[in-house]
Amino acid sequence: MTVSSTPGGGAAERLGSHRRSSHRVGRLAGDAAEVAPHLDLDALIDDRGTGIVVCCGSGGVGKTTTAAALAMRAAERGRKVVVLTIDPARRLAQSMGIEELDNTPRPVVGIDPAGGGSLDAMMLDMKSTFDEVVESQASPEKARAILDNPFYVALSSSFAGTQEYMAMEKLGQIHRQAKVDGTYDLIVVDTPPSRSALDFLDAPERLSSFLDGRFIKLLLAPAKGPAKVLGMGFGLITGALTKVLGAQVLTDLQTFVAAFDTVFGGFRQRAQQTYALLQDAQTAFVVVAAPERDALREAAYFVERLADDRMPLAGLVVNRAHPQPPVDLGAEEAVAAARWLARNAETEGNPGGTALHDPALAEGLLRLHADHVRITEREGELRRRFAATHPEVATAVVPALASDVHDLDGLRRVGELLAVGRV
């Protein structure tokens, strides 16, 4: 079975008006009684028309854990899954019991085989992916000239946007291979922890702009035509650059640009193909956010940007929400009871008074309960305001766990909570 590539079905068909809606970012205001439609993540991963799930969101909201848990749940429900993470903390490898992830998919041991599914995991190696692309686009001699060039080493290791670009390149590679050999029928992507979690959408264009820039074209000019076209002006510029950079540095840069220009057309074409893949009906974006004002504002931006770019949005996961208290006691009632205890802790000489074993402990618990109630009310209000501003966005709410996820059982538990999607 291969990753589905049939247009018109799957994620986009389920989402309908999500693409057509483009609410602007504004104050989190609106009808406080608004309730978001429920995001059924089990239906999403069970749908064989869903071939790619992209988890995006700002840093520190549990995006990597969400991606891993969704991938694991899909595998245990019968899908052949690979999860690609770009998380530098390597928490995914630890959770999945793999000593170290790298650019090669590795099987995750411990997945329940009853459903007939499987799970592989991999971690983006930015430079190795870049090297693979160069080697596939150039002759051996040209590729070696590029790979050995010091400017290429810098570009492939640290240039702004390279990680995001290579994440999309690796996604395209996996998808193309899966169509050929049927290795996977679902790819789950944990997007880069960028300053903006949607930088990966802009990365191909950013790299294109760099290589199409005036400075790069100037360096390429002698290789593309007679130097006399530029005349003395070019000599003055290169002379100035030589003084600033040094002759060897300028030569290395010119050599790199001339060599890389011959393969860049292939880069651009592949980037366009991957961008189209992200817009395809088989792809579903899941925005992950924390139940906080700033995080939900950022999520609103993600939702609107995806709509503007015609990317198929599945919905929003509000992660690490505080669960509802187990008793029906309001915050003000709890505070009032705590105050009463503080005044009446000593019952001697208090006819009808009730002696407590530890009134100070009871008072403290009541105040903690009041704080918890206020937090859940504030989070609920923020979610309702988001829903009022973006009423078309289906939402799943996942309660915070008592401890960090560090093994497969923890990921399995997160997957169960994602499926329920309510606190």
Short mmCIF file of C-alpha atoms in Angstrom, two decimals, residues 51-413:
data_model
loop_
_atom_site.label_atom_id
_atom_site.label_comp_id
_atom_site.label_asym_id
_atom_site.label_seq_id
_atom_site.Cartn_x
_atom_site.Cartn_y
_atom_site.Cartn_z
CA GLY A 51 -1.29 10.27 3.69
CA ILE A 52 0.53 13.08 5.50
CA VAL A 53 -0.10 14.72 8.87
CA VAL A 54 1.96 17.85 9.59
CA CYS A 55 2.10 18.95 13.23
CA CYS A 56 2.99 22.64 13.49
CA GLY A 57 3.06 25.10 16.34
CA SER A 58 5.35 27.35 18.32
CA GLY A 59 8.09 25.93 20.52
CA GLY A 60 7.40 24.37 23.89
CA VAL A 61 3.77 23.36 23.34
CA GLY A 62 4.28 19.59 23.05
CA LYS A 63 4.39 19.43 19.26
CA THR A 64 6.97 16.63 19.10
CA THR A 65 5.10 14.53 21.65
CA THR A 66 1.83 15.09 19.78
CA ALA A 67 3.40 13.99 16.50
CA ALA A 68 4.92 10.87 18.07
CA ALA A 69 1.72 9.94 19.88
CA LEU A 70 -0.39 10.36 16.73
CA ALA A 71 2.08 8.26 14.74
CA MET A 72 2.09 5.51 17.36
CA ARG A 73 -1.71 5.46 17.62
CA ALA A 74 -2.04 5.29 13.84
CA ALA A 75 0.42 2.38 13.71
CA GLU A 76 -1.48 0.47 16.37
CA ARG A 77 -4.70 1.07 14.42
CA GLY A 78 -3.25 -0.58 11.30
CA ARG A 79 -1.35 2.11 9.41
CA LYS A 80 2.23 1.77 8.13
CA VAL A 81 3.70 4.93 9.58
CA VAL A 82 6.94 6.87 9.60
CA VAL A 83 7.38 9.87 11.88
CA LEU A 84 9.94 12.52 10.94
CA THR A 85 11.10 14.81 13.72
CA ILE A 86 13.30 17.88 13.57
CA ASP A 87 13.49 18.24 17.36
CA PRO A 88 17.05 18.90 18.55
CA ALA A 89 16.31 17.68 22.09
CA ARG A 90 15.99 14.07 20.83
CA ARG A 91 13.09 13.42 23.19
CA LEU A 92 11.36 11.38 20.51
CA ALA A 93 14.22 8.87 20.38
CA GLN A 94 14.14 8.48 24.15
CA SER A 95 10.36 8.01 24.24
CA MET A 96 10.47 5.40 21.50
CA GLY A 97 13.28 3.40 23.01
CA ILE A 98 15.68 4.11 20.16
CA GLU A 99 19.22 4.94 21.24
CA GLU A 100 19.69 7.54 18.54
CA LEU A 101 17.65 8.70 15.57
CA ASP A 102 19.26 9.77 12.32
CA ASN A 103 18.41 10.36 8.67
CA THR A 104 17.44 6.72 8.14
CA PRO A 105 14.01 5.44 9.30
CA ARG A 106 14.40 2.94 12.14
CA PRO A 107 11.70 0.54 13.38
CA VAL A 108 10.16 1.22 16.77
CA VAL A 109 10.05 -1.94 18.87
CA GLY A 110 7.08 -2.41 21.18
CA ILE A 111 4.23 -1.40 18.88
CA ASP A 112 1.17 -3.61 19.35
CA PRO A 113 1.07 -5.75 16.16
CA ALA A 114 -2.58 -6.74 16.54
CA GLY A 115 -3.77 -4.08 14.09
CA GLY A 116 -1.24 -5.05 11.44
CA GLY A 117 0.48 -1.67 11.42
CA SER A 118 4.11 -0.61 11.87
CA LEU A 119 6.03 2.44 13.01
CA ASP A 120 9.42 3.78 11.93
CA ALA A 121 11.02 6.93 13.31
CA MET A 122 13.73 9.21 11.98
CA MET A 123 15.35 12.51 12.80
CA LEU A 124 16.35 15.03 10.16
CA ASP A 125 20.07 15.30 9.51
CA MET A 126 20.13 18.63 7.74
CA LYS A 127 23.56 18.38 6.14
CA SER A 128 23.19 14.73 5.05
CA THR A 129 19.88 15.57 3.37
CA PHE A 130 21.44 18.55 1.59
CA ASP A 131 24.34 16.33 0.46
CA GLU A 132 21.91 13.74 -0.91
CA VAL A 133 20.11 16.38 -2.95
CA VAL A 134 23.36 17.72 -4.42
CA GLU A 135 24.54 14.22 -5.33
CA SER A 136 21.24 13.44 -7.01
CA GLN A 137 21.24 16.65 -9.05
CA ALA A 138 24.86 16.88 -10.23
CA SER A 139 27.49 14.73 -11.89
CA PRO A 140 29.97 13.08 -9.48
CA GLU A 141 32.66 15.62 -10.33
CA LYS A 142 30.36 18.62 -9.95
CA ALA A 143 28.87 17.22 -6.75
CA ARG A 144 32.31 16.74 -5.22
CA ALA A 145 33.27 20.30 -6.13
CA ILE A 146 30.18 21.57 -4.34
CA LEU A 147 30.42 19.30 -1.28
CA ASP A 148 34.07 20.21 -0.67
CA ASN A 149 33.51 23.95 -1.03
CA PRO A 150 33.72 25.81 2.31
CA PHE A 151 30.76 28.01 1.41
CA TYR A 152 28.61 24.97 0.77
CA VAL A 153 29.64 23.54 4.16
CA ALA A 154 28.47 26.77 5.82
CA LEU A 155 25.26 26.93 3.78
CA SER A 156 24.30 23.32 4.43
CA SER A 157 25.02 23.55 8.14
CA SER A 158 23.85 26.93 9.37
CA PHE A 159 22.24 29.12 6.67
CA ALA A 160 18.93 30.58 7.86
CA GLY A 161 16.09 28.50 6.45
CA THR A 162 18.23 25.50 5.47
CA GLN A 163 16.77 23.28 8.18
CA GLU A 164 13.21 24.13 7.16
CA TYR A 165 14.02 23.63 3.48
CA MET A 166 15.63 20.26 4.15
CA ALA A 167 12.68 19.16 6.30
CA MET A 168 10.43 19.64 3.29
CA GLU A 169 12.99 18.00 1.02
CA LYS A 170 13.11 14.92 3.27
CA LEU A 171 9.31 14.79 3.33
CA GLY A 172 9.30 14.79 -0.47
CA GLN A 173 11.94 12.03 -0.57
CA ILE A 174 9.98 9.79 1.80
CA HIS A 175 6.74 10.36 -0.09
CA ARG A 176 8.26 9.59 -3.48
CA GLN A 177 9.90 6.42 -2.15
CA ALA A 178 6.69 5.29 -0.45
CA LYS A 179 4.80 5.61 -3.73
CA VAL A 180 7.37 3.35 -5.40
CA ASP A 181 7.76 0.58 -2.84
CA GLY A 182 4.71 0.92 -0.59
CA THR A 183 6.85 1.26 2.54
CA TYR A 184 4.46 3.66 4.29
CA ASP A 185 0.87 4.78 3.93
CA LEU A 186 1.12 7.60 6.49
CA ILE A 187 3.87 10.16 7.11
CA VAL A 188 3.74 12.24 10.31
CA VAL A 189 5.94 15.35 10.32
CA ASP A 190 7.06 17.27 13.38
CA THR A 191 7.96 20.67 11.96
CA PRO A 192 11.17 22.53 12.88
CA PRO A 193 11.33 24.49 16.14
CA SER A 194 11.71 27.74 14.22
CA ARG A 195 11.12 31.22 15.48
CA SER A 196 7.96 30.98 13.41
CA ALA A 197 6.62 27.45 13.16
CA LEU A 198 5.55 28.12 9.57
CA ASP A 199 9.01 29.15 8.37
CA PHE A 200 9.20 25.83 6.53
CA LEU A 201 6.53 27.11 4.12
CA ASP A 202 8.77 30.07 3.24
CA ALA A 203 12.10 28.24 3.21
CA PRO A 204 12.14 27.27 -0.50
CA GLU A 205 11.34 30.83 -1.53
CA ARG A 206 13.94 32.22 0.89
CA LEU A 207 16.65 29.98 -0.54
CA SER A 208 15.55 30.90 -4.06
CA SER A 209 15.73 34.60 -3.23
CA PHE A 210 19.25 34.19 -1.85
CA LEU A 211 20.53 32.39 -4.94
CA ASP A 212 18.67 34.72 -7.28
CA GLY A 213 19.90 37.85 -5.50
CA ARG A 214 21.84 40.64 -7.17
CA PHE A 215 25.07 39.85 -5.34
CA ILE A 216 24.96 36.20 -6.43
CA LYS A 217 24.16 37.20 -10.01
CA LEU A 218 27.13 39.58 -9.92
CA LEU A 219 29.42 36.76 -8.86
CA LEU A 220 28.02 34.57 -11.62
CA ALA A 221 28.33 37.19 -14.33
CA PRO A 222 31.90 36.34 -15.48
CA ALA A 223 30.94 32.70 -15.82
CA LYS A 224 27.82 33.47 -17.79
CA GLY A 225 29.15 35.96 -20.27
CA PRO A 226 32.09 38.11 -21.39
CA ALA A 227 33.61 40.07 -18.58
CA LYS A 228 33.62 43.13 -20.84
CA VAL A 229 29.84 43.32 -20.42
CA LEU A 230 30.44 44.57 -16.92
CA GLY A 231 33.58 46.45 -17.81
CA MET A 232 35.53 48.40 -15.30
CA GLY A 233 32.60 48.45 -12.83
CA PHE A 234 32.91 44.76 -12.15
CA GLY A 235 36.66 45.04 -11.69
CA LEU A 236 36.21 47.79 -9.11
CA ILE A 237 33.62 45.74 -7.20
CA THR A 238 35.64 42.51 -7.18
CA GLY A 239 38.72 44.50 -6.20
CA ALA A 240 36.87 45.95 -3.23
CA LEU A 241 35.50 42.52 -2.27
CA THR A 242 38.98 41.02 -2.51
CA LYS A 243 40.27 43.59 -0.03
CA VAL A 244 37.40 42.86 2.36
CA LEU A 245 37.11 39.08 2.00
CA GLY A 246 40.51 38.08 0.69
CA ALA A 247 41.29 36.63 -2.73
CA GLN A 248 40.87 32.98 -1.71
CA VAL A 249 37.55 33.58 0.02
CA LEU A 250 36.17 35.40 -3.01
CA THR A 251 37.43 32.66 -5.33
CA ASP A 252 35.80 29.99 -3.15
CA LEU A 253 32.52 31.89 -3.15
CA GLN A 254 32.54 32.38 -6.93
CA THR A 255 33.40 28.71 -7.47
CA PHE A 256 30.57 27.60 -5.19
CA VAL A 257 27.97 29.87 -6.77
CA ALA A 258 28.96 28.84 -10.31
CA ALA A 259 28.81 25.13 -9.43
CA PHE A 260 25.63 25.35 -7.37
CA ASP A 261 23.82 27.36 -10.02
CA THR A 262 23.90 24.33 -12.32
CA VAL A 263 21.90 22.22 -9.84
CA PHE A 264 19.65 24.87 -8.35
CA GLY A 265 16.97 24.38 -10.97
CA GLY A 266 16.45 20.91 -9.57
CA PHE A 267 16.18 22.33 -6.05
CA ARG A 268 13.55 24.80 -7.13
CA GLN A 269 11.53 22.18 -8.97
CA ARG A 270 11.58 19.80 -6.01
CA ALA A 271 10.60 22.58 -3.62
CA GLN A 272 7.63 23.40 -5.83
CA GLN A 273 6.60 19.75 -5.90
CA THR A 274 6.77 19.47 -2.12
CA TYR A 275 4.80 22.70 -1.71
CA ALA A 276 2.12 21.28 -4.00
CA LEU A 277 2.15 18.09 -1.93
CA LEU A 278 1.44 20.13 1.20
CA GLN A 279 -1.59 21.64 -0.54
CA ASP A 280 -2.87 18.27 -1.69
CA ALA A 281 -6.03 16.68 -0.31
CA GLN A 282 -4.05 13.85 1.26
CA THR A 283 -2.25 16.25 3.61
CA ALA A 284 -3.68 17.43 6.94
CA PHE A 285 -2.16 20.13 9.14
CA VAL A 286 -2.64 19.91 12.91
CA VAL A 287 -1.83 23.11 14.80
CA VAL A 288 -0.64 22.49 18.36
CA ALA A 289 -0.93 25.19 21.03
CA ALA A 290 -0.91 25.61 24.79
CA PRO A 291 -4.02 26.99 26.57
CA GLU A 292 -2.41 30.40 26.97
CA ARG A 293 -3.26 33.76 25.47
CA ASP A 294 -0.02 34.22 23.50
CA ALA A 295 0.05 30.61 22.29
CA LEU A 296 -3.53 30.82 21.03
CA ARG A 297 -2.81 34.12 19.30
CA GLU A 298 0.09 32.38 17.56
CA ALA A 299 -2.21 29.49 16.69
CA ALA A 300 -4.65 31.98 15.16
CA TYR A 301 -1.85 33.25 12.95
CA PHE A 302 -0.99 29.69 11.88
CA VAL A 303 -4.63 28.97 11.03
CA GLU A 304 -4.91 32.12 8.93
CA ARG A 305 -1.59 31.59 7.18
CA LEU A 306 -2.53 28.02 6.26
CA ALA A 307 -5.84 29.27 4.88
CA ASP A 308 -4.09 31.99 2.87
CA ASP A 309 -1.71 29.41 1.36
CA ARG A 310 -4.54 26.93 0.74
CA MET A 311 -3.04 24.35 3.05
CA PRO A 312 -5.59 21.79 4.35
CA LEU A 313 -6.13 22.36 8.06
CA ALA A 314 -7.47 19.45 10.11
CA GLY A 315 -7.78 21.44 13.31
CA LEU A 316 -6.26 22.61 16.57
CA VAL A 317 -4.87 20.59 19.48
CA VAL A 318 -4.88 22.54 22.74
CA ASN A 319 -2.25 20.68 24.71
CA ARG A 320 -1.53 20.52 28.46
CA ALA A 321 -4.87 21.91 29.57
CA HIS A 322 -5.81 21.75 33.23
CA PRO A 323 -8.51 19.11 33.81
CA GLN A 324 -11.79 20.07 35.42
CA PRO A 325 -11.74 19.69 39.24
CA PRO A 326 -13.38 16.48 40.48
CA VAL A 327 -15.75 18.34 42.83
CA ASP A 328 -18.36 20.97 42.01
CA LEU A 329 -17.05 23.73 44.23
CA GLY A 330 -16.56 27.21 42.83
CA ALA A 331 -13.46 29.32 43.41
CA GLU A 332 -15.24 31.92 45.55
CA GLU A 333 -16.92 29.21 47.63
CA ALA A 334 -13.56 27.53 48.23
CA VAL A 335 -11.94 30.82 49.25
CA ALA A 336 -14.83 31.59 51.60
CA ALA A 337 -14.49 28.17 53.22
CA ALA A 338 -10.73 28.66 53.58
CA ARG A 339 -11.30 32.02 55.29
CA TRP A 340 -13.82 30.48 57.63
CA LEU A 341 -11.33 27.78 58.57
CA ALA A 342 -8.65 30.39 59.20
CA ARG A 343 -10.97 32.21 61.59
CA ASN A 344 -12.34 29.11 63.32
CA ALA A 345 -9.38 26.73 63.38
CA GLU A 346 -9.33 26.76 67.22
CA THR A 347 -12.67 25.28 68.36
CA GLU A 348 -12.12 25.48 72.12
CA GLY A 349 -14.72 27.78 73.52
CA ASN A 350 -16.61 27.68 70.22
CA PRO A 351 -19.91 25.95 70.93
CA GLY A 352 -21.00 23.80 68.03
CA GLY A 353 -17.57 24.10 66.46
CA THR A 354 -16.10 21.15 64.53
CA ALA A 355 -12.59 20.07 65.40
CA LEU A 356 -10.36 19.36 62.36
CA HIS A 357 -7.33 17.12 62.53
CA ASP A 358 -5.30 19.60 60.42
CA PRO A 359 -7.26 22.78 59.65
CA ALA A 360 -4.21 24.45 58.10
CA LEU A 361 -3.94 21.63 55.56
CA ALA A 362 -7.65 21.84 54.75
CA GLU A 363 -7.37 25.61 54.29
CA GLY A 364 -4.40 25.18 51.96
CA LEU A 365 -6.19 22.56 49.88
CA LEU A 366 -9.23 24.80 49.51
CA ARG A 367 -7.05 27.66 48.27
CA LEU A 368 -5.27 25.34 45.84
CA HIS A 369 -8.68 24.21 44.60
CA ALA A 370 -9.72 27.83 44.11
CA ASP A 371 -6.57 28.52 42.06
CA HIS A 372 -7.21 25.41 39.96
CA VAL A 373 -10.80 26.47 39.27
CA ARG A 374 -9.68 29.95 38.21
CA ILE A 375 -7.07 28.46 35.84
CA THR A 376 -9.56 26.11 34.19
CA GLU A 377 -12.07 28.95 33.85
CA ARG A 378 -9.46 31.20 32.25
CA GLU A 379 -8.34 28.47 29.85
CA GLY A 380 -11.93 27.66 28.95
CA GLU A 381 -12.62 31.33 28.26
CA LEU A 382 -9.57 31.58 25.99
CA ARG A 383 -10.68 28.50 24.05
CA ARG A 384 -14.21 29.88 23.68
CA ARG A 385 -12.88 33.19 22.39
CA PHE A 386 -10.65 31.39 19.90
CA ALA A 387 -13.67 29.39 18.76
CA ALA A 388 -15.73 32.56 18.39
CA THR A 389 -13.04 34.10 16.18
CA HIS A 390 -12.38 30.87 14.23
CA PRO A 391 -15.64 28.92 14.43
CA GLU A 392 -14.66 26.58 11.59
CA VAL A 393 -11.58 25.18 13.35
CA ALA A 394 -12.22 21.78 14.94
CA THR A 395 -10.45 21.45 18.29
CA ALA A 396 -9.19 18.67 20.55
CA VAL A 397 -8.22 19.47 24.13
CA VAL A 398 -5.59 17.30 25.86
CA PRO A 399 -5.13 17.47 29.65
CA ALA A 400 -1.71 17.94 31.16
CA LEU A 401 -0.03 14.82 32.51
CA ALA A 402 1.51 14.58 35.95
CA SER A 403 4.96 13.83 34.50
CA ASP A 404 6.89 14.06 31.24
CA VAL A 405 6.44 11.42 28.57
CA HIS A 406 9.54 9.20 28.47
CA ASP A 407 8.42 5.84 27.06
CA LEU A 408 5.95 4.09 24.74
CA ASP A 409 3.33 3.73 27.46
CA GLY A 410 3.42 7.48 27.95
CA LEU A 411 3.02 8.08 24.22
CA ARG A 412 0.18 5.55 24.12
CA ARG A 413 -1.56 7.44 26.92
#
